[in-house]
PDB file of C-alpha atoms and ligand atoms in Angstrom:
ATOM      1  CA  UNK A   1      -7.895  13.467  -3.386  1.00  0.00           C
ATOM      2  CA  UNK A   2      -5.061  12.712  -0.921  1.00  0.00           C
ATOM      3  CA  UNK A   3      -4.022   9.411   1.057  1.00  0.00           C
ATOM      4  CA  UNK A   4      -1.732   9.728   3.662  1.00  0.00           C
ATOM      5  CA  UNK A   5      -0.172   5.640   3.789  1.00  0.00           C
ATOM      6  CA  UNK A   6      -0.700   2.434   1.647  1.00  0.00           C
ATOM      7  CA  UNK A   7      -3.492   1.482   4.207  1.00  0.00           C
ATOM      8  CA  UNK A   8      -5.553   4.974   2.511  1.00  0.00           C
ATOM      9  CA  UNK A   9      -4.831   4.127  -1.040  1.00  0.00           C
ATOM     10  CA  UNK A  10      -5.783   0.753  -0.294  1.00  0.00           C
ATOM     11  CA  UNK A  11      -9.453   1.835   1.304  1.00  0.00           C
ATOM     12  CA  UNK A  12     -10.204   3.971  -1.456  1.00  0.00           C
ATOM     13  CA  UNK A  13      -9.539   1.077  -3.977  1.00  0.00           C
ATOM     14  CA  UNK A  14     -12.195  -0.533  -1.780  1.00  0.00           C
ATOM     15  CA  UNK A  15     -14.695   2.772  -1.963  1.00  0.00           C
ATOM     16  CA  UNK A  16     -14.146   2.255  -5.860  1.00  0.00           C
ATOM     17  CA  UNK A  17     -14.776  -1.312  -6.278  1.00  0.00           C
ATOM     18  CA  UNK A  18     -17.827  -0.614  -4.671  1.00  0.00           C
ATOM     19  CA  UNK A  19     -19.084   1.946  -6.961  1.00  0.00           C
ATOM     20  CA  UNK A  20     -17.844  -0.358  -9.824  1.00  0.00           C
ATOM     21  CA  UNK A  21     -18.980  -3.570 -11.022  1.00  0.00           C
ATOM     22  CA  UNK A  22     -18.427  -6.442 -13.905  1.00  0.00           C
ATOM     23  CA  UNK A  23     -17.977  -4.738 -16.959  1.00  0.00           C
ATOM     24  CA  UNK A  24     -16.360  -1.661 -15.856  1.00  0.00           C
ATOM     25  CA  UNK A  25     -13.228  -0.724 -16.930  1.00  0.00           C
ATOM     26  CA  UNK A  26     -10.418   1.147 -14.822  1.00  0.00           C
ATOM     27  CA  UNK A  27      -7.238   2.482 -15.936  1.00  0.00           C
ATOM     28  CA  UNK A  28      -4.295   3.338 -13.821  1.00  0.00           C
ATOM     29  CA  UNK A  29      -1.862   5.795 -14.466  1.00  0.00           C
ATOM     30  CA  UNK A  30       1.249   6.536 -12.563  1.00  0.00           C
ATOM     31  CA  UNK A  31       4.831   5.664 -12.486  1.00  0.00           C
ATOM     32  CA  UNK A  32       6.575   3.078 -10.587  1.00  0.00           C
ATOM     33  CA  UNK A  33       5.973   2.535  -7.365  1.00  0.00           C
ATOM     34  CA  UNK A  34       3.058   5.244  -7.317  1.00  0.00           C
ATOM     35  CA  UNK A  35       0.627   3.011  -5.855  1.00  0.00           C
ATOM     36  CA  UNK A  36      -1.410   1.475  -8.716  1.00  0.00           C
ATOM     37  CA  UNK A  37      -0.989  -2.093  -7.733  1.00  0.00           C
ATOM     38  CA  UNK A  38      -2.376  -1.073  -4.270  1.00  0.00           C
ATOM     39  CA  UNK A  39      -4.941   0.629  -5.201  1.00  0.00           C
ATOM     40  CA  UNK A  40      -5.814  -2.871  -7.294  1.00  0.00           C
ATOM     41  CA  UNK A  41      -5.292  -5.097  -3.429  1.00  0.00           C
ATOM     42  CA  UNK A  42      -7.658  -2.572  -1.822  1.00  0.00           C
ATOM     43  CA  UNK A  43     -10.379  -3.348  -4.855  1.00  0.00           C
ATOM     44  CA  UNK A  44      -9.633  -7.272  -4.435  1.00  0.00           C
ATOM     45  CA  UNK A  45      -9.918  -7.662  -0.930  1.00  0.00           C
ATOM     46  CA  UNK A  46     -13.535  -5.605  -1.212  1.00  0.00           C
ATOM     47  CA  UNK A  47     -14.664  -7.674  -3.466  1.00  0.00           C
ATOM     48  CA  UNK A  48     -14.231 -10.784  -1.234  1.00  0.00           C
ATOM     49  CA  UNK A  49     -10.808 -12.003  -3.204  1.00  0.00           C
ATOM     50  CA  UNK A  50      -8.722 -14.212  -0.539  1.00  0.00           C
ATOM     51  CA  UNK A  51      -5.809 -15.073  -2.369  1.00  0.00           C
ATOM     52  CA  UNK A  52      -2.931 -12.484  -2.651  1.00  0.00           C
ATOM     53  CA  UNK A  53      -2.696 -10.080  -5.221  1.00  0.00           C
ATOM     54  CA  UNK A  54       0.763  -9.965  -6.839  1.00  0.00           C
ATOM     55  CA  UNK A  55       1.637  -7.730  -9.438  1.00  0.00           C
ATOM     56  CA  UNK A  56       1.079  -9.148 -12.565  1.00  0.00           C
ATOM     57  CA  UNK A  57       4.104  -7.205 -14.249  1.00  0.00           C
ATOM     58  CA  UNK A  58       5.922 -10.407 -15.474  1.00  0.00           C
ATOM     59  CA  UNK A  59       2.721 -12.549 -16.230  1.00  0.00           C
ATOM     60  CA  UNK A  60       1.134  -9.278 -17.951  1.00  0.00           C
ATOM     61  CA  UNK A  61      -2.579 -10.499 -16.993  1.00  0.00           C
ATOM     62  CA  UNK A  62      -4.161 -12.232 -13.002  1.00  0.00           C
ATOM     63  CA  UNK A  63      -7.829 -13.095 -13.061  1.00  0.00           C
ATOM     64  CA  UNK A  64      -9.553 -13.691  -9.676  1.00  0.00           C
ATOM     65  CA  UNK A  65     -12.824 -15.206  -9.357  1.00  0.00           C
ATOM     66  CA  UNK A  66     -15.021 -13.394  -7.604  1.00  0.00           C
ATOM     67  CA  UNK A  67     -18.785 -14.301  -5.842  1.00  0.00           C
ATOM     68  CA  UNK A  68     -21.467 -14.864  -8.057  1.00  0.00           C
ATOM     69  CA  UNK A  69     -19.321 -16.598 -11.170  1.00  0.00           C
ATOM     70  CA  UNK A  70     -17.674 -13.087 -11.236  1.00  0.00           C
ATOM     71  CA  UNK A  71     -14.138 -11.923 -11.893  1.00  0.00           C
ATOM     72  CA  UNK A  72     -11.598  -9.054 -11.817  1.00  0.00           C
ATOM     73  CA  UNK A  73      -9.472  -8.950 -14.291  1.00  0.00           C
ATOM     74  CA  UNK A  74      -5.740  -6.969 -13.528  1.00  0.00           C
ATOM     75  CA  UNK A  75      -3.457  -6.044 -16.607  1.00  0.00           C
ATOM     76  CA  UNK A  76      -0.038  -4.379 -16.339  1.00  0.00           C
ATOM     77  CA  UNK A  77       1.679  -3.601 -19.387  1.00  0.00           C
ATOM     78  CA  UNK A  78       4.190  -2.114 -18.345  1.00  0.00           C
ATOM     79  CA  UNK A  79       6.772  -1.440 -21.124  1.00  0.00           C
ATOM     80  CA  UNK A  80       5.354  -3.345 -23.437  1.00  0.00           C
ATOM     81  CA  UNK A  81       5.516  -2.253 -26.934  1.00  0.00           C
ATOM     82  CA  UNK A  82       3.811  -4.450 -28.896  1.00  0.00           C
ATOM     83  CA  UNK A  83       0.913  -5.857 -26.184  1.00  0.00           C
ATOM     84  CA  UNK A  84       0.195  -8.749 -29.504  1.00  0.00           C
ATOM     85  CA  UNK A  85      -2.049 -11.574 -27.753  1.00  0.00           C
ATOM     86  CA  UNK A  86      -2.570  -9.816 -24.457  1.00  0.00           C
ATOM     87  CA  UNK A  87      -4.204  -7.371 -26.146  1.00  0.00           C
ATOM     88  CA  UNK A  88      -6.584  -9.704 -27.656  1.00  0.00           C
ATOM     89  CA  UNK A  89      -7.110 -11.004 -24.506  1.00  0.00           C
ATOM     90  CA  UNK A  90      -7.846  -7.517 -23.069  1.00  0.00           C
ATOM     91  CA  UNK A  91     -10.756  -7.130 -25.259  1.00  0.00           C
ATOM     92  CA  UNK A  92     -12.369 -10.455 -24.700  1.00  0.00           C
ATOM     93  CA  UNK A  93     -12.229  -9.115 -20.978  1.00  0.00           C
ATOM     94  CA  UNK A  94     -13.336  -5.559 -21.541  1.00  0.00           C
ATOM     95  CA  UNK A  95     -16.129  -7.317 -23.603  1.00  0.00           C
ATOM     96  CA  UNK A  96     -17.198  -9.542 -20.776  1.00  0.00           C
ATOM     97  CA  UNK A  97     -20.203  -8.178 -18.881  1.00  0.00           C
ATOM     98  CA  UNK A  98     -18.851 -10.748 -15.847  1.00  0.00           C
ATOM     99  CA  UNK A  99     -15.556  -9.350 -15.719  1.00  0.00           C
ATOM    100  CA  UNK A 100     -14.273  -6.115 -13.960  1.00  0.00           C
ATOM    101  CA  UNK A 101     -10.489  -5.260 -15.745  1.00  0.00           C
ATOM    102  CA  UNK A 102      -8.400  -2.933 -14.105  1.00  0.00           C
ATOM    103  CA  UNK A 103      -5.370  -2.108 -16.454  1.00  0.00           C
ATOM    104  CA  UNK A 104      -1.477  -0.840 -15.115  1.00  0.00           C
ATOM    105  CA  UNK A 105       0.361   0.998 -18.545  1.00  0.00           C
ATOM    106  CA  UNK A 106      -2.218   1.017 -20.842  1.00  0.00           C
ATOM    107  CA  UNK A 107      -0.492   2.637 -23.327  1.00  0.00           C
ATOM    108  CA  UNK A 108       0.258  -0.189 -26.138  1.00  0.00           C
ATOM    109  CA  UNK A 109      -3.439  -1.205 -25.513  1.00  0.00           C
ATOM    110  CA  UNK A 110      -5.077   2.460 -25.654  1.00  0.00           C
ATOM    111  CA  UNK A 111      -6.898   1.327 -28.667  1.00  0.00           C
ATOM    112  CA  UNK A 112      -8.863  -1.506 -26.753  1.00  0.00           C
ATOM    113  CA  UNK A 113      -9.967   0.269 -23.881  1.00  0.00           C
ATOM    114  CA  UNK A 114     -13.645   1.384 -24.185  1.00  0.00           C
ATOM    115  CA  UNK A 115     -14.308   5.248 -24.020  1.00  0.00           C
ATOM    116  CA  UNK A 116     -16.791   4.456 -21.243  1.00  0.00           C
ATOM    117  CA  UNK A 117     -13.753   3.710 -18.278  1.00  0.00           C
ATOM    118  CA  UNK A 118     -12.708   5.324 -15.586  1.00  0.00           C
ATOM    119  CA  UNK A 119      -8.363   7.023 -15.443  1.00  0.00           C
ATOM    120  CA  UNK A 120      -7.324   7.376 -12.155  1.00  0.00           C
ATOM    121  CA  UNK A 121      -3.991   8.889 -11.933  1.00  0.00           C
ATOM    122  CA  UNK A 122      -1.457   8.808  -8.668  1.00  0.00           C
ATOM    123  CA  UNK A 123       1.246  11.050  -8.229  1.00  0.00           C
ATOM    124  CA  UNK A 124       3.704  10.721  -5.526  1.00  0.00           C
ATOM    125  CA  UNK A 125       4.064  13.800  -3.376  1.00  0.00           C
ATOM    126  CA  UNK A 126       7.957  15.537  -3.617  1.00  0.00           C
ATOM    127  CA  UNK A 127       7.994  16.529   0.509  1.00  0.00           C
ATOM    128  CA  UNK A 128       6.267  13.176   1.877  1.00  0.00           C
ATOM    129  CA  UNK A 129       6.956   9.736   0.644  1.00  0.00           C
ATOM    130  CA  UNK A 130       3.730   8.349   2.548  1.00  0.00           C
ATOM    131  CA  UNK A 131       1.055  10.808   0.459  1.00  0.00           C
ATOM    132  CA  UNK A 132      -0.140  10.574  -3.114  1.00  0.00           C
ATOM    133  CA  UNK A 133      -2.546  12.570  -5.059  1.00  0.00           C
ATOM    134  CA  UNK A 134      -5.110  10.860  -6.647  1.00  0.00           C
ATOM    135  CA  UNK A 135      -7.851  12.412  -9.425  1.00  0.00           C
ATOM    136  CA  UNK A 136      -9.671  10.372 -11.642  1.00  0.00           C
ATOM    137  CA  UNK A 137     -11.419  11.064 -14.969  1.00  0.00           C
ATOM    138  CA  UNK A 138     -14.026   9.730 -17.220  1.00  0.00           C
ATOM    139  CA  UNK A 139     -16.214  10.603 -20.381  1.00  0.00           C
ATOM    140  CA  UNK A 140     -18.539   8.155 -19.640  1.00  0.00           C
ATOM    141  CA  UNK A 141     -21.835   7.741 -17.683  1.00  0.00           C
ATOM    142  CA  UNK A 142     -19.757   6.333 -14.798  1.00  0.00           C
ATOM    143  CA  UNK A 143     -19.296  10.214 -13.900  1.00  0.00           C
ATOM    144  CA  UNK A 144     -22.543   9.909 -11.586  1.00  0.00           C
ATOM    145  CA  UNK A 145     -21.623   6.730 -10.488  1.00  0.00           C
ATOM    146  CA  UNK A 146     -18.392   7.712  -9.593  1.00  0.00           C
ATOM    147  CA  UNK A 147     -19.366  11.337  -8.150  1.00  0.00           C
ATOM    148  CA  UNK A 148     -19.272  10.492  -4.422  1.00  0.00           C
ATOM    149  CA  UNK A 149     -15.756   9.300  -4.910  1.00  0.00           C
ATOM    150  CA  UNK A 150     -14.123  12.493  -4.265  1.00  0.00           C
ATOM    151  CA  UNK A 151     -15.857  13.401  -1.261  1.00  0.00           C
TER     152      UNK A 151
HETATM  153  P1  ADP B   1       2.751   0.666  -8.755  1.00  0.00           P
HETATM  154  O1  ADP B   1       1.823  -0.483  -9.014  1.00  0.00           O
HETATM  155  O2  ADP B   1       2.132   1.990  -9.104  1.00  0.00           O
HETATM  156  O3  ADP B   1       4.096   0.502  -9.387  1.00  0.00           O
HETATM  157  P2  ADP B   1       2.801  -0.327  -6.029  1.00  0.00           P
HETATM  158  O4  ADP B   1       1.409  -0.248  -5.526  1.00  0.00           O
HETATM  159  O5  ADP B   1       3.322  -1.636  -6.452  1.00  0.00           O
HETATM  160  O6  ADP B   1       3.003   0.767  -7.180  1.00  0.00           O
HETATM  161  O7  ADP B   1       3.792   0.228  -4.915  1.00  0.00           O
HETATM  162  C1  ADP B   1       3.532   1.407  -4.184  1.00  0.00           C
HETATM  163  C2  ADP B   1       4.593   1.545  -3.114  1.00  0.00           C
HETATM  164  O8  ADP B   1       4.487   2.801  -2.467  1.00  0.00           O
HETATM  165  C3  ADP B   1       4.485   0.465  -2.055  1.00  0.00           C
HETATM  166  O9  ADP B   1       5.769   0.060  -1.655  1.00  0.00           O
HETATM  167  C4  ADP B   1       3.777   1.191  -0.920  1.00  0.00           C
HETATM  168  O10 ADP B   1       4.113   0.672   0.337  1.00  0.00           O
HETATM  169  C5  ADP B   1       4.305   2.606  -1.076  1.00  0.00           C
HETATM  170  N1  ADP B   1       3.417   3.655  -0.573  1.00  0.00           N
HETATM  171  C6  ADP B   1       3.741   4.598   0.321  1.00  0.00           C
HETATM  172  N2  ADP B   1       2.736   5.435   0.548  1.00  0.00           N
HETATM  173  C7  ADP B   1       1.718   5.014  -0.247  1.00  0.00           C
HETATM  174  C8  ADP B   1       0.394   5.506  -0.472  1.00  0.00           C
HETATM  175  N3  ADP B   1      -0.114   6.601   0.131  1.00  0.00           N
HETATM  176  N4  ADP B   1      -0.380   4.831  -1.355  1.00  0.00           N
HETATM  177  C9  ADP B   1       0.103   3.753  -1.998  1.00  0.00           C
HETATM  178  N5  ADP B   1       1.351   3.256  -1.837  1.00  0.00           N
HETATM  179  C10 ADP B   1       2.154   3.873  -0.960  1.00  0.00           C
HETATM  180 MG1   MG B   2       1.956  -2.073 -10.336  1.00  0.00          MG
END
């Protein structure tokens, strides 16, 4: 897949959040500035979340509640080595059938992310600095789910 602008990557986070649900899990992959984190606002503000979503690279973990006693759950981990009580805290999420995680740099947390998720990976585009290419992957049943996704 291609988007064009922010406002693109931001409505196909909102396609996706409505072919996900609490308990999936979504992993982003991409380097900085690729468009992860607005992929993430175009989920939230489909899902009804108000507030702002800020990256949480500092903070490491946001939760916002979501309708229903719901929540989405948004992890960055970026350049973290050793992910220690986050990572913990990852797996409590992942484990919680009322919680949709999305996780930035999930590479020191590989380990806790179920088999049954969803990588979607953006790549920034070397002759337009508006376009990314965006697949996404998974071994799971969310393959059906997910199908109408590319189209
Ligand atoms: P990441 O979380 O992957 O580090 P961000 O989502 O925080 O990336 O930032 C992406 C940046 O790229 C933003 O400044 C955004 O305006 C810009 N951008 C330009 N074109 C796009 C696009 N097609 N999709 C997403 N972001 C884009
Ligand atoms: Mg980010």
């Amino acid at each position: 897949m291609k988007t064009h602008s922010l406002d693109e990557t931001k409505a196909l986070g909102a396609r996706l959040a409505g072919l996900l649900g609490p308990g999936d899990v979504v992993e982003l992959v991409g380097d900085i500035g690729a468009g992860k984190t607005t992929l993430v606002k175009g989920m939230a503000e489909a899902l009804g979340v108000a507030e702002p979503v800020q990256s949480p690279t500092f903070t490491i973990s946001r939760t916002y509640q979501l309708a229903g006693g719901l929540r989405l759950a948004h992890y960055d981990f970026y350049r973290l080595v050793d992910a220690g009580v986050m990572a913990d805290e990852l797996a409590e999420a992942v484990a919680d059938h009322g919680t949709l995680v999305v996780v930035e740099w999930a590479d020191s947390v590989a380990d806790v992310l179920p088999t049954n998720r969803v990588t979607l990976t953006i790549r920034q585009v070397a002759d337009d600095p508006d376009a990314r290419i965006i697949d996404w992957t998974t071994s799971g049943e969310m393959a059906t789910r997910l199908a109408e996704l590319t189209v």
